[in-house]
Tab-separated table of C-alpha atoms in Angstrom:
chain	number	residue	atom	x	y	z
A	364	UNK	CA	-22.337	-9.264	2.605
A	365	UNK	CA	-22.357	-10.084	6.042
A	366	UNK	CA	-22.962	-7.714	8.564
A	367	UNK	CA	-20.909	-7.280	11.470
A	368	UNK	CA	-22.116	-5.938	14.070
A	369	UNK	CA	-20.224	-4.133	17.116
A	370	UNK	CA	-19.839	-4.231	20.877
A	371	UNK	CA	-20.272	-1.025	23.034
A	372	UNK	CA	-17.353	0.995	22.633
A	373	UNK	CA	-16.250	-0.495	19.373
A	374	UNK	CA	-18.293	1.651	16.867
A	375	UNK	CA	-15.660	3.253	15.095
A	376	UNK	CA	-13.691	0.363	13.923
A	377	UNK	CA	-17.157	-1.283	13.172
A	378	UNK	CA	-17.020	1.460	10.441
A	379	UNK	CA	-13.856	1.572	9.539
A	380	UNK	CA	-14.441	-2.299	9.083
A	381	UNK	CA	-17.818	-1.410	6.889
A	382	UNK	CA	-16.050	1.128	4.810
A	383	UNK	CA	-13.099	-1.267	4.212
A	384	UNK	CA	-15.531	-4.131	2.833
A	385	UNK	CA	-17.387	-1.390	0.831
A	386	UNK	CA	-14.416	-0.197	-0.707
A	387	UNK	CA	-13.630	-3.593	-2.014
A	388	UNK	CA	-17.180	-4.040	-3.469
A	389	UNK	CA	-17.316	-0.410	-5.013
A	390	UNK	CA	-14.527	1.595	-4.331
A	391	UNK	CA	-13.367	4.082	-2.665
A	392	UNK	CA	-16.388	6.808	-3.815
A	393	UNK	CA	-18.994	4.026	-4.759
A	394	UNK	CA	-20.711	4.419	-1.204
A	395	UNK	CA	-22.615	6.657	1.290
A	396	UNK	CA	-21.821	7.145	5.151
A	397	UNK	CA	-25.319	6.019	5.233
A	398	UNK	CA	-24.367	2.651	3.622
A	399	UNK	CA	-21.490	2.433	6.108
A	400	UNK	CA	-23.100	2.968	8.813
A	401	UNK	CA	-25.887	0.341	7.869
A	402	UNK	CA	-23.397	-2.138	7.042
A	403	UNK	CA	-22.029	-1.476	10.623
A	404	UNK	CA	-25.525	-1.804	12.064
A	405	UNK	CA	-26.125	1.677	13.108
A	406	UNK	CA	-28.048	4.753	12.697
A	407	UNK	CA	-26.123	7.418	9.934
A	408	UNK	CA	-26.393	9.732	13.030
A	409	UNK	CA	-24.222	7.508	15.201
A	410	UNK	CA	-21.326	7.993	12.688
A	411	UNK	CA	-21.312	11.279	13.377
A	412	UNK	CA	-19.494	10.777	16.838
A	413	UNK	CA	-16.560	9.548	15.212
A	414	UNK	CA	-15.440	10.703	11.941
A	415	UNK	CA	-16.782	14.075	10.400
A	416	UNK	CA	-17.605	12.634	6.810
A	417	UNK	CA	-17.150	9.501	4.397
A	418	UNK	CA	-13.509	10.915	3.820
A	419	UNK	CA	-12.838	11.361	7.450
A	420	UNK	CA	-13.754	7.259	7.795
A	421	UNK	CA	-11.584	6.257	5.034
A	422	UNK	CA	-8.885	8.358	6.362
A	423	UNK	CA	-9.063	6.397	9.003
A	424	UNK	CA	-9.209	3.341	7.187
A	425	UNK	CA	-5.676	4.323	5.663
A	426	UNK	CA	-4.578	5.054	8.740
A	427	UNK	CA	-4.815	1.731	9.623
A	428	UNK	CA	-4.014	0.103	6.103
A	429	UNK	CA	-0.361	2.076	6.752
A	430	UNK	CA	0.507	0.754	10.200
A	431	UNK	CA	0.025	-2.582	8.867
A	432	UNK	CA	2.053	-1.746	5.778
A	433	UNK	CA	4.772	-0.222	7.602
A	434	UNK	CA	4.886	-3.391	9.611
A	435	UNK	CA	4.992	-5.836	6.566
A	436	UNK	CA	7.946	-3.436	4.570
A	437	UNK	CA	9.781	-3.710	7.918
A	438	UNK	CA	9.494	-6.784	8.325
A	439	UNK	CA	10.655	-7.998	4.473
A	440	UNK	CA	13.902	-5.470	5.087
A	441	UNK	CA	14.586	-6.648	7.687
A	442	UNK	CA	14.506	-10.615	6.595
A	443	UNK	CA	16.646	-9.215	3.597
A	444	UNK	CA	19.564	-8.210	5.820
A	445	UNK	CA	22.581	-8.040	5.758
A	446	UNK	CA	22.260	-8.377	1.927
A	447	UNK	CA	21.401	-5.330	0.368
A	448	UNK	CA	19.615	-7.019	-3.138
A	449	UNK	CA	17.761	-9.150	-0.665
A	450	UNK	CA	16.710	-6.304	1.609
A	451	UNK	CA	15.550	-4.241	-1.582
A	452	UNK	CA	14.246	-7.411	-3.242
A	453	UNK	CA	11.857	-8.238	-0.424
A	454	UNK	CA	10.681	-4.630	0.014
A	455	UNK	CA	9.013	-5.064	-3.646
A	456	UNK	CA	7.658	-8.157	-2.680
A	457	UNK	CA	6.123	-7.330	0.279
A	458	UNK	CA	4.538	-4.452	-1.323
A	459	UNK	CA	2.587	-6.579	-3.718
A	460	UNK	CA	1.877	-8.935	-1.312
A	461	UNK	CA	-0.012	-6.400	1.006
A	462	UNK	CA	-2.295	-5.182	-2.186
A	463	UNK	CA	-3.255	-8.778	-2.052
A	464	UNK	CA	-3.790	-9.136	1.139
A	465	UNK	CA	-5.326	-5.867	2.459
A	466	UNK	CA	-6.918	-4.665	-0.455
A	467	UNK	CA	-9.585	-1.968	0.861
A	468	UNK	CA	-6.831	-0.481	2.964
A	469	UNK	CA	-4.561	-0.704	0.006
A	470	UNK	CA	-7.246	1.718	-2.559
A	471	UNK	CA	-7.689	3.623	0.576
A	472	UNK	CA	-4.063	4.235	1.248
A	473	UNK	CA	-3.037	4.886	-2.537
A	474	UNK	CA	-6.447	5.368	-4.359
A	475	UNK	CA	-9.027	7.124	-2.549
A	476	UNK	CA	-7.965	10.490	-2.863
A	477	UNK	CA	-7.131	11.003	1.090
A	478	UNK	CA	-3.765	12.876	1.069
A	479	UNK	CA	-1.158	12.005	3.649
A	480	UNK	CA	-1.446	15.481	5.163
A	481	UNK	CA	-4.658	15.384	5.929
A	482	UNK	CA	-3.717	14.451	9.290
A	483	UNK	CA	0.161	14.799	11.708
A	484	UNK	CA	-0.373	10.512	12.550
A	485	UNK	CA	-1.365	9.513	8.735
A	486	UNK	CA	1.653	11.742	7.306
A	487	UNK	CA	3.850	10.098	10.219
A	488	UNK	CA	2.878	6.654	9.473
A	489	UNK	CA	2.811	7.092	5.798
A	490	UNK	CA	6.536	8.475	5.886
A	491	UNK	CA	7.097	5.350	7.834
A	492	UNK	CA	5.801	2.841	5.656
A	493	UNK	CA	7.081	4.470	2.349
A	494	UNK	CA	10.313	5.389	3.919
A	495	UNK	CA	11.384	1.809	3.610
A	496	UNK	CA	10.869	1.453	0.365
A	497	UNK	CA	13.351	4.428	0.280
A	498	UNK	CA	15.748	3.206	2.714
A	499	UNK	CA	16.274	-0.171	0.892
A	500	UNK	CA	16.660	2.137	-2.706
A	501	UNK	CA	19.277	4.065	-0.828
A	502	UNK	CA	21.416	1.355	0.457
A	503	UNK	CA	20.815	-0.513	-2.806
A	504	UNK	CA	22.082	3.109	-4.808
A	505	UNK	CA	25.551	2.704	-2.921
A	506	UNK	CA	26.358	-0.296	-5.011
A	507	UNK	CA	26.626	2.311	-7.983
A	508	UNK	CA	29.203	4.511	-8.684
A	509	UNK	CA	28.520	8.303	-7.446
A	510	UNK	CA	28.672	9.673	-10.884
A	511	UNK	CA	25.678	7.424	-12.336
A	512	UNK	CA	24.163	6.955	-8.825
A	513	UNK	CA	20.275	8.303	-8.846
A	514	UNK	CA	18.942	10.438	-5.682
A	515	UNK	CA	17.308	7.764	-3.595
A	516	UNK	CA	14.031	9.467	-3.699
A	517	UNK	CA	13.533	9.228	-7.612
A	518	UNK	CA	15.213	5.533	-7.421
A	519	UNK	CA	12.248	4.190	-4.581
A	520	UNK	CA	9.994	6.735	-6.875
A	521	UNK	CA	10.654	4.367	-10.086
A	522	UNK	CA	9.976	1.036	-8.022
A	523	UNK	CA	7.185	2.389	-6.555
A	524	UNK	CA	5.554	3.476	-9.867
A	525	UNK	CA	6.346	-0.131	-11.223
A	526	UNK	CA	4.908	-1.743	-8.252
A	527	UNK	CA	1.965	-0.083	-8.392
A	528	UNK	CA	1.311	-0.322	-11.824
A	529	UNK	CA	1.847	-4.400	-11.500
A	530	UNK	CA	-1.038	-4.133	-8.692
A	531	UNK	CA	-2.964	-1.889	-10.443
A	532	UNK	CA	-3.151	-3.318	-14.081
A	533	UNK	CA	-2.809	-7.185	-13.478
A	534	UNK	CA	-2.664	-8.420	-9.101
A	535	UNK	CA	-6.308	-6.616	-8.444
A	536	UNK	CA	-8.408	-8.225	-11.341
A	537	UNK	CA	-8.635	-5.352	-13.538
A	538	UNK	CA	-11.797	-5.750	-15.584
A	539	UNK	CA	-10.317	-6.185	-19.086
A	540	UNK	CA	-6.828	-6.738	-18.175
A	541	UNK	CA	-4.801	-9.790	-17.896
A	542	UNK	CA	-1.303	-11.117	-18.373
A	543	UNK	CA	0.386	-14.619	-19.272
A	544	UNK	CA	2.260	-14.050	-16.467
A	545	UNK	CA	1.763	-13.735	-12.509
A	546	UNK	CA	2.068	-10.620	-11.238
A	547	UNK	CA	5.145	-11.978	-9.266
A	548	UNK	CA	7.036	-12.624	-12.491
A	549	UNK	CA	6.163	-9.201	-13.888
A	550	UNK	CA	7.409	-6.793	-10.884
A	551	UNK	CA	10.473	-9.343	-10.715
A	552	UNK	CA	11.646	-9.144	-14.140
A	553	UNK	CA	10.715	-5.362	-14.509
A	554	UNK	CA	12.877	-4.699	-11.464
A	555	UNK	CA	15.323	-6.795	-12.982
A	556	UNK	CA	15.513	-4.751	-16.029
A	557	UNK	CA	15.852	-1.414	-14.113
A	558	UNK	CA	18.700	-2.769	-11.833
A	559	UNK	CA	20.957	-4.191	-14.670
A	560	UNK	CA	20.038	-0.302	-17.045
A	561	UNK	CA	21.802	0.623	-13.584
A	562	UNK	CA	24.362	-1.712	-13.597
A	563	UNK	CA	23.479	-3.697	-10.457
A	564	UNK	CA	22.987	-6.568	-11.516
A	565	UNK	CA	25.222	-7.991	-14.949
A	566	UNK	CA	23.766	-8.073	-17.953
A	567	UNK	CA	21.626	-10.808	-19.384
A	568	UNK	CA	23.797	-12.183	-22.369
């Protein structure tokens, strides 16, 4: 690994930077503060002026990890509008493509342990980011009738769960897992499967 080192005033997200690369390498409870703080190219005590503890700093680390998802689920809603499939559609996507792409944040958001309510900002954010997810399942749910309609929570519950397991099992390089089939294809036709049982989309015949 190389070490990054920080410039006055920039300690803590020197850290948060450390603890984001060891999280990658390890996990999220393979490491010491100490290691963190000599991956960040300071003294353990100089840690102590920012976070409290090892799950203080990768609270923080989800902190961040959910401001940036937030801003990626917006973003794929928002592309997906005024189509309601599309919206919800992209919302998945997005999703796996920020496990790719952010993938310490992404065990410390959903992995580590840290709940949401350890902190007012990370459950704010964290409503934020997940609340899209929810959004886009609630719009989406209108295209059923009310009788068969599910509550919006357990719908973006279901599609969550599915995404997740798709990043979990095959998108992360899960020592002894593997599929004959991108991860893209597997949340796609899974999703697929769940929206025609609901009668979004027609059946395949």
């Amino acid at each position: 690994m190389v070490k990054r080192g920080y410039h006055h005033g920039n300690l803590a997200q020197a850290l948060v930077e450390a603890c984001l690369n060891l999280i990658e390498e390890r996990g999220p409870t393979g490491f010491t503060l100490s290691e963190a703080a000599r991956d960040a190219g300071v003294t353990p005590a100089a840690v102590y002026r920012h976070f409290e503890g090892r799950d203080d700093l990768i609270a923080e680390a989800a902190l961040q990890g959910y401001h940036l998802f937030a801003e990626r689920m917006e973003t794929a809603y928002a592309e997906g509008i005024p189509s309601d499939l599309k919206a919800f559609l992209a919302t998945g996507a997005a999703y796996l493509d920020f496990a790719r792409d952010h993938p310490g944040h992404y065990v410390a958001m959903f992995e580590s342990g840290v709940s949401i309510n350890r902190s007012p900002a990370l459950h704010q954010i964290a409503s934020r980011a997940l609340g899209v997810m929810e959004k886009a399942c609630d719009q989406l749910s209108q295209h059923i009738p009310a009788n068969r309609r599910p509550p919006p929570q357990m719908f973006a519950a279901h599609i969550w769960a599915l995404s997740h397991g798709v990043v979990e099992l095959f998108a992360r390089g899960s020592p002894g897992t593997k599929s004959p089939y991108p991860p893209e294809d597997l949340l796609e036709t899974g999703i697929g499967i769940y929206l025609r049982g609901l009668g979004i989309l027609p059946p395949d015949i």
